[in-house]
């Protein structure tokens, strides 16, 4: 079974631009979560989607948004990029909501650099 | 949200057992405890999870205290490939979000 895939793997953008990252979950997984990882803040939860609905959001500004499609694939968008948005963005999929009943499987991440 | 506390770093010798502790004193009765690890330049990798009983899988064992306020991840024979940051997470029931702590960086000496 193929794992979680994320595209692109690396991205360089300029301040003020916007970016869209894509995540394809493991086949059959309907829950997708997004995380930001930086050296200073560690792994931080962005949002979680299940059946095309955002069920929870972390403490990030409205510039960070996401969506999930009917095939469970998900995208996240960051508008008006700032230097501090440079990070590794990770996507994780899980079988179902489950409050932790099911484990999450992470993709390799997208490394975003904002200059 | 339930918080977890872990030592910043630990060191082990190769082929010896490793016990990685985690404190989750604010955990509620239905919150699961998960462990993930992250090797350099990779996304986190699932290790093991449980609710109340001790759990074993091919990678590790999870020992959960009777009061569930702490747990220990046990790697039975550490290898150099086990050098990673290990994260203990307690899922907030109904919260649908994952809160990662700072994790424990495990160093394995040959």
mmCIF file of C-alpha atoms in Angstrom:
data_model
loop_
_atom_site.group_PDB
_atom_site.id
_atom_site.type_symbol
_atom_site.label_atom_id
_atom_site.label_comp_id
_atom_site.label_asym_id
_atom_site.label_seq_id
_atom_site.Cartn_x
_atom_site.Cartn_y
_atom_site.Cartn_z
ATOM 1 C CA UNK A 1 0.000 0.000 0.000
ATOM 2 C CA UNK A 2 1.418 3.391 -0.944
ATOM 3 C CA UNK A 3 2.201 5.783 1.887
ATOM 4 C CA UNK A 4 1.230 9.401 2.323
ATOM 5 C CA UNK A 5 2.568 11.520 -0.504
ATOM 6 C CA UNK A 6 3.154 15.248 -0.461
ATOM 7 C CA UNK A 7 3.919 17.557 -3.348
ATOM 8 C CA UNK A 8 6.029 19.449 -3.958
ATOM 9 C CA UNK A 9 8.857 18.279 -1.707
ATOM 10 C CA UNK A 10 10.713 21.573 -1.843
ATOM 11 C CA UNK A 11 9.506 25.065 -2.599
ATOM 12 C CA UNK A 12 11.035 28.519 -2.563
ATOM 13 C CA UNK A 13 8.712 31.509 -2.492
ATOM 14 C CA UNK A 14 9.019 35.236 -1.996
ATOM 15 C CA UNK A 15 7.418 37.247 0.787
ATOM 16 C CA UNK A 16 3.902 38.299 -0.108
ATOM 17 C CA UNK A 17 3.270 35.397 -2.467
ATOM 18 C CA UNK A 18 0.885 32.561 -1.780
ATOM 19 C CA UNK A 19 1.501 28.833 -1.886
ATOM 20 C CA UNK A 20 -0.563 25.668 -2.158
ATOM 21 C CA UNK A 21 0.678 22.337 -0.843
ATOM 22 C CA UNK A 22 -0.880 18.997 -1.668
ATOM 23 C CA UNK A 23 -1.301 15.788 0.300
ATOM 24 C CA UNK A 24 -2.566 12.398 -0.844
ATOM 25 C CA UNK A 25 -3.470 10.143 2.085
ATOM 26 C CA UNK A 26 -3.104 6.397 2.272
ATOM 27 C CA UNK A 27 -5.882 4.670 0.353
ATOM 28 C CA UNK A 28 -8.922 4.246 2.582
ATOM 29 C CA UNK A 29 -7.859 6.920 5.071
ATOM 30 C CA UNK A 30 -10.424 9.672 5.418
ATOM 31 C CA UNK A 31 -8.785 11.867 8.029
ATOM 32 C CA UNK A 32 -5.994 14.255 7.054
ATOM 33 C CA UNK A 33 -4.100 16.509 9.450
ATOM 34 C CA UNK A 34 -1.542 19.199 8.692
ATOM 35 C CA UNK A 35 1.396 20.270 10.852
ATOM 36 C CA UNK A 36 4.091 22.912 10.714
ATOM 37 C CA UNK A 37 7.540 22.055 11.995
ATOM 38 C CA UNK A 38 10.184 24.664 12.745
ATOM 39 C CA UNK A 39 13.356 24.450 14.832
ATOM 40 C CA UNK A 40 12.033 27.011 17.296
ATOM 41 C CA UNK A 41 8.422 25.873 17.737
ATOM 42 C CA UNK A 42 8.660 22.169 17.025
ATOM 43 C CA UNK A 43 5.660 20.337 15.588
ATOM 44 C CA UNK A 44 2.495 22.401 15.657
ATOM 45 C CA UNK A 45 -0.976 21.327 14.629
ATOM 46 C CA UNK A 46 -2.533 23.363 11.830
ATOM 47 C CA UNK A 47 -5.875 21.689 11.066
ATOM 48 C CA UNK A 48 -7.611 18.384 10.585
ATOM 49 C CA UNK A 49 -10.107 17.331 7.933
ATOM 50 C CA UNK A 50 -12.496 14.436 7.761
ATOM 51 C CA UNK A 51 -15.025 13.864 5.010
ATOM 52 C CA UNK A 52 -14.287 17.289 3.506
ATOM 53 C CA UNK A 53 -15.020 19.054 6.822
ATOM 54 C CA UNK A 54 -12.509 20.884 8.946
ATOM 55 C CA UNK A 55 -13.035 19.605 12.449
ATOM 56 C CA UNK A 56 -10.393 21.517 14.317
ATOM 57 C CA UNK A 57 -7.834 24.233 13.787
ATOM 58 C CA UNK A 58 -4.670 25.118 15.618
ATOM 59 C CA UNK A 59 -3.541 28.580 16.655
ATOM 60 C CA UNK A 60 -2.514 29.931 13.278
ATOM 61 C CA UNK A 61 -3.607 33.132 11.517
ATOM 62 C CA UNK A 62 -6.295 33.090 8.869
ATOM 63 C CA UNK A 63 -3.622 33.197 6.170
ATOM 64 C CA UNK A 64 -3.387 29.451 6.672
ATOM 65 C CA UNK A 65 -6.277 27.561 5.161
ATOM 66 C CA UNK A 66 -7.014 24.140 3.832
ATOM 67 C CA UNK A 67 -9.557 21.939 2.206
ATOM 68 C CA UNK A 68 -10.258 18.293 1.552
ATOM 69 C CA UNK A 69 -11.707 16.790 -1.571
ATOM 70 C CA UNK A 70 -14.176 13.945 -1.946
ATOM 71 C CA UNK A 71 -11.315 11.511 -2.641
ATOM 72 C CA UNK A 72 -9.754 12.532 0.727
ATOM 73 C CA UNK A 73 -6.861 14.346 -0.909
ATOM 74 C CA UNK A 74 -6.131 17.591 0.861
ATOM 75 C CA UNK A 75 -4.522 20.914 0.099
ATOM 76 C CA UNK A 76 -3.316 23.666 2.350
ATOM 77 C CA UNK A 77 -2.821 27.241 1.292
ATOM 78 C CA UNK A 78 -0.775 30.008 2.827
ATOM 79 C CA UNK A 79 -1.434 33.500 1.556
ATOM 80 C CA UNK A 80 0.735 36.603 1.905
ATOM 81 C CA UNK A 81 3.792 34.606 2.864
ATOM 82 C CA UNK A 82 6.058 35.859 5.627
ATOM 83 C CA UNK A 83 9.648 34.911 6.367
ATOM 84 C CA UNK A 84 8.454 33.109 9.498
ATOM 85 C CA UNK A 85 6.385 30.729 7.391
ATOM 86 C CA UNK A 86 9.571 28.970 6.327
ATOM 87 C CA UNK A 87 9.130 25.482 7.713
ATOM 88 C CA UNK A 88 8.587 21.830 7.011
ATOM 89 C CA UNK A 89 4.886 21.225 6.406
ATOM 90 C CA UNK A 90 3.772 17.729 7.231
ATOM 91 C CA UNK A 91 0.601 15.939 6.340
ATOM 92 C CA UNK A 92 -0.669 12.865 8.187
ATOM 93 C CA UNK A 93 -3.529 10.518 7.404
ATOM 94 C CA UNK A 94 -5.570 8.241 9.602
ATOM 95 C CA UNK A 95 -8.357 5.725 9.116
ATOM 96 C CA UNK A 96 -11.013 7.755 10.842
ATOM 97 C CA UNK A 97 -11.542 10.450 13.456
ATOM 98 C CA UNK A 98 -11.357 8.134 16.409
ATOM 99 C CA UNK A 99 -9.857 10.475 19.020
ATOM 100 C CA UNK A 100 -6.640 8.570 18.895
ATOM 101 C CA UNK A 101 -8.023 5.084 18.361
ATOM 102 C CA UNK A 102 -6.135 4.929 15.074
ATOM 103 C CA UNK A 103 -2.556 5.879 14.459
ATOM 104 C CA UNK A 104 -1.461 8.580 12.039
ATOM 105 C CA UNK A 105 0.862 8.057 9.103
ATOM 106 C CA UNK A 106 2.983 10.984 8.068
ATOM 107 C CA UNK A 107 4.235 12.023 4.677
ATOM 108 C CA UNK A 108 7.810 13.170 4.039
ATOM 109 C CA UNK A 109 6.794 16.815 4.195
ATOM 110 C CA UNK A 110 7.149 19.868 2.001
ATOM 111 C CA UNK A 111 10.091 22.102 2.817
ATOM 112 C CA UNK A 112 8.976 25.703 2.225
ATOM 113 C CA UNK A 113 11.537 28.490 2.155
ATOM 114 C CA UNK A 114 10.320 32.080 2.053
ATOM 115 C CA UNK A 115 12.852 34.686 0.949
ATOM 116 C CA UNK B 1 -5.593 19.894 26.009
ATOM 117 C CA UNK B 2 -3.688 17.154 27.745
ATOM 118 C CA UNK B 3 0.015 17.964 27.930
ATOM 119 C CA UNK B 4 2.916 15.534 27.949
ATOM 120 C CA UNK B 5 6.321 15.984 29.536
ATOM 121 C CA UNK B 6 9.422 14.131 28.413
ATOM 122 C CA UNK B 7 13.146 14.414 29.146
ATOM 123 C CA UNK B 8 14.970 16.466 26.546
ATOM 124 C CA UNK B 9 17.479 13.755 25.728
ATOM 125 C CA UNK B 10 18.598 10.273 26.666
ATOM 126 C CA UNK B 11 21.542 8.123 25.756
ATOM 127 C CA UNK B 12 21.773 4.382 25.298
ATOM 128 C CA UNK B 13 24.299 1.804 24.251
ATOM 129 C CA UNK B 14 23.654 -0.283 21.183
ATOM 130 C CA UNK B 15 21.874 -3.602 21.828
ATOM 131 C CA UNK B 16 20.761 -2.522 25.297
ATOM 132 C CA UNK B 17 17.133 -1.865 26.290
ATOM 133 C CA UNK B 18 15.924 1.730 26.409
ATOM 134 C CA UNK B 19 13.116 3.043 28.587
ATOM 135 C CA UNK B 20 11.730 6.383 27.449
ATOM 136 C CA UNK B 21 9.433 7.975 30.050
ATOM 137 C CA UNK B 22 6.484 10.285 29.496
ATOM 138 C CA UNK B 23 4.360 12.134 32.002
ATOM 139 C CA UNK B 24 0.746 12.921 31.087
ATOM 140 C CA UNK B 25 -0.771 13.753 34.452
ATOM 141 C CA UNK B 26 -3.716 15.688 32.968
ATOM 142 C CA UNK B 27 -4.863 12.868 30.742
ATOM 143 C CA UNK B 28 -8.558 12.053 30.793
ATOM 144 C CA UNK B 29 -9.983 8.578 31.033
ATOM 145 C CA UNK B 30 -10.615 8.079 27.343
ATOM 146 C CA UNK B 31 -7.512 9.718 25.883
ATOM 147 C CA UNK B 32 -5.186 7.409 23.998
ATOM 148 C CA UNK B 33 -1.414 7.585 24.388
ATOM 149 C CA UNK B 34 0.594 7.495 21.198
ATOM 150 C CA UNK B 35 4.312 7.396 20.506
ATOM 151 C CA UNK B 36 5.927 8.566 17.299
ATOM 152 C CA UNK B 37 9.542 8.990 16.362
ATOM 153 C CA UNK B 38 11.227 11.216 13.840
ATOM 154 C CA UNK B 39 14.487 10.328 12.198
ATOM 155 C CA UNK B 40 16.593 13.123 10.701
ATOM 156 C CA UNK B 41 15.116 14.615 7.530
ATOM 157 C CA UNK B 42 12.001 12.447 7.680
ATOM 158 C CA UNK B 43 8.384 12.837 8.762
ATOM 159 C CA UNK B 44 7.337 11.327 12.101
ATOM 160 C CA UNK B 45 6.821 7.575 12.140
ATOM 161 C CA UNK B 46 4.182 5.778 14.201
ATOM 162 C CA UNK B 47 5.649 3.542 16.904
ATOM 163 C CA UNK B 48 2.876 2.333 19.195
ATOM 164 C CA UNK B 49 -0.273 3.423 21.023
ATOM 165 C CA UNK B 50 -2.543 2.275 23.810
ATOM 166 C CA UNK B 51 -5.314 3.213 26.223
ATOM 167 C CA UNK B 52 -4.965 1.319 29.486
ATOM 168 C CA UNK B 53 -3.226 -1.993 28.982
ATOM 169 C CA UNK B 54 0.390 -2.546 28.101
ATOM 170 C CA UNK B 55 0.928 -3.005 24.379
ATOM 171 C CA UNK B 56 3.547 -4.783 22.309
ATOM 172 C CA UNK B 57 4.348 -4.662 18.626
ATOM 173 C CA UNK B 58 7.319 -5.475 16.448
ATOM 174 C CA UNK B 59 8.942 -2.126 17.117
ATOM 175 C CA UNK B 60 8.484 -1.595 20.836
ATOM 176 C CA UNK B 61 6.452 -2.089 23.994
ATOM 177 C CA UNK B 62 4.323 0.479 25.773
ATOM 178 C CA UNK B 63 3.908 0.259 29.522
ATOM 179 C CA UNK B 64 1.086 2.426 30.896
ATOM 180 C CA UNK B 65 0.924 3.193 34.600
ATOM 181 C CA UNK B 66 -2.145 1.998 36.446
ATOM 182 C CA UNK B 67 -3.274 5.596 37.113
ATOM 183 C CA UNK B 68 -2.476 6.447 33.461
ATOM 184 C CA UNK B 69 -0.553 9.538 34.479
ATOM 185 C CA UNK B 70 2.623 8.245 32.930
ATOM 186 C CA UNK B 71 3.841 5.746 30.375
ATOM 187 C CA UNK B 72 7.120 4.265 29.207
ATOM 188 C CA UNK B 73 8.180 3.331 25.708
ATOM 189 C CA UNK B 74 10.498 0.356 25.757
ATOM 190 C CA UNK B 75 12.895 -0.427 22.929
ATOM 191 C CA UNK B 76 14.107 -3.906 23.736
ATOM 192 C CA UNK B 77 17.450 -3.711 21.928
ATOM 193 C CA UNK B 78 18.524 -0.300 20.727
ATOM 194 C CA UNK B 79 20.208 -0.065 17.354
ATOM 195 C CA UNK B 80 21.911 2.877 15.717
ATOM 196 C CA UNK B 81 18.812 3.238 13.521
ATOM 197 C CA UNK B 82 16.752 3.965 16.633
ATOM 198 C CA UNK B 83 18.528 7.292 17.139
ATOM 199 C CA UNK B 84 15.684 9.766 16.697
ATOM 200 C CA UNK B 85 13.399 12.197 18.476
ATOM 201 C CA UNK B 86 10.618 10.308 20.253
ATOM 202 C CA UNK B 87 7.300 12.057 20.828
ATOM 203 C CA UNK B 88 4.706 10.998 23.381
ATOM 204 C CA UNK B 89 1.212 12.328 22.666
ATOM 205 C CA UNK B 90 -2.000 12.072 24.569
ATOM 206 C CA UNK B 91 -4.996 12.661 22.332
ATOM 207 C CA UNK B 92 -7.617 15.035 23.612
ATOM 208 C CA UNK B 93 -10.846 13.109 23.296
ATOM 209 C CA UNK B 94 -13.164 14.903 20.961
ATOM 210 C CA UNK B 95 -10.597 17.533 20.193
ATOM 211 C CA UNK B 96 -9.524 16.011 16.915
ATOM 212 C CA UNK B 97 -6.160 17.618 17.167
ATOM 213 C CA UNK B 98 -2.718 16.384 18.031
ATOM 214 C CA UNK B 99 -0.466 18.251 20.417
ATOM 215 C CA UNK B 100 3.182 17.319 20.136
ATOM 216 C CA UNK B 101 5.560 18.114 22.968
ATOM 217 C CA UNK B 102 9.254 18.759 22.505
ATOM 218 C CA UNK B 103 10.063 15.049 22.499
ATOM 219 C CA UNK B 104 13.104 13.126 23.712
ATOM 220 C CA UNK B 105 16.169 12.982 21.529
ATOM 221 C CA UNK B 106 17.632 9.491 21.846
ATOM 222 C CA UNK B 107 21.339 9.027 21.220
ATOM 223 C CA UNK B 108 22.570 5.475 20.634
ATOM 224 C CA UNK B 109 26.247 4.717 21.103
ATOM 225 C CA UNK B 110 27.953 1.899 19.219
#
